[in-house]
XYZ file of C-alpha atoms in Angstrom:
74
model
C 108.769 94.445 110.040
C 106.484 91.920 109.973
C 105.316 89.613 106.791
C 101.980 91.043 106.210
C 103.596 94.581 106.649
C 106.634 93.922 104.033
C 104.270 91.729 101.345
C 101.806 95.567 101.153
C 104.738 97.283 100.553
C 106.329 94.524 97.947
C 103.160 95.092 96.499
C 102.772 98.633 96.295
C 106.176 99.189 94.828
C 105.243 96.460 92.316
C 101.879 98.161 91.472
C 103.839 101.149 90.798
C 106.431 100.219 88.182
C 103.452 98.232 86.803
C 101.645 101.420 86.377
C 104.691 102.823 85.203
C 105.565 100.518 82.345
C 102.034 100.043 81.620
C 101.346 103.726 80.654
C 98.952 104.600 83.833
C 100.818 107.915 84.164
C 98.666 109.486 86.906
C 98.228 106.260 88.682
C 101.880 105.564 88.876
C 102.809 109.493 90.046
C 100.198 108.519 92.548
C 102.124 105.331 93.710
C 105.043 106.536 94.075
C 104.482 109.716 95.616
C 102.657 107.864 98.475
C 105.658 105.237 98.785
C 108.556 107.818 98.655
C 106.210 109.528 101.750
C 105.993 106.625 103.690
C 109.528 105.445 103.603
C 110.814 108.648 104.175
C 108.268 109.403 106.897
C 109.760 107.018 109.458
C 113.167 108.296 109.480
C 111.782 112.122 109.106
C 109.749 111.768 112.717
C 112.620 110.586 114.419
C 115.343 112.886 113.235
C 116.299 116.125 115.326
C 114.813 118.378 112.716
C 111.357 117.127 113.093
C 111.684 117.585 116.377
C 113.269 121.667 115.738
C 109.839 122.020 113.352
C 107.242 120.877 115.485
C 108.786 121.078 118.939
C 109.488 118.034 121.415
C 105.950 118.145 122.651
C 104.390 117.500 119.800
C 106.433 115.228 118.563
C 106.440 112.942 121.660
C 102.728 112.975 121.169
C 103.011 111.736 117.251
C 105.495 109.144 118.841
C 102.811 107.950 121.037
C 105.652 108.780 123.836
C 103.692 111.724 125.948
C 104.016 110.994 129.604
C 100.587 110.649 131.505
C 99.548 114.255 132.992
C 98.222 114.517 136.376
C 96.110 116.097 137.021
C 93.295 116.968 139.725
C 89.459 115.506 138.735
C 86.223 116.248 140.310
């Protein structure tokens, strides 16, 4: 994880905590959902469950691992 990415995560977490403490409940909830989704997304897309739910081809495309398909171009 790069330093910029790490700083962005700290800022998002700090803002979420600050919003909860200061009473901005709607914003705090949205930031908490965003942070939670981002944290859980990476392990999920690499899991066997994701492959079962969406198929191997779809997950390979999402991860950018799809091999080039050779075709005949005229």
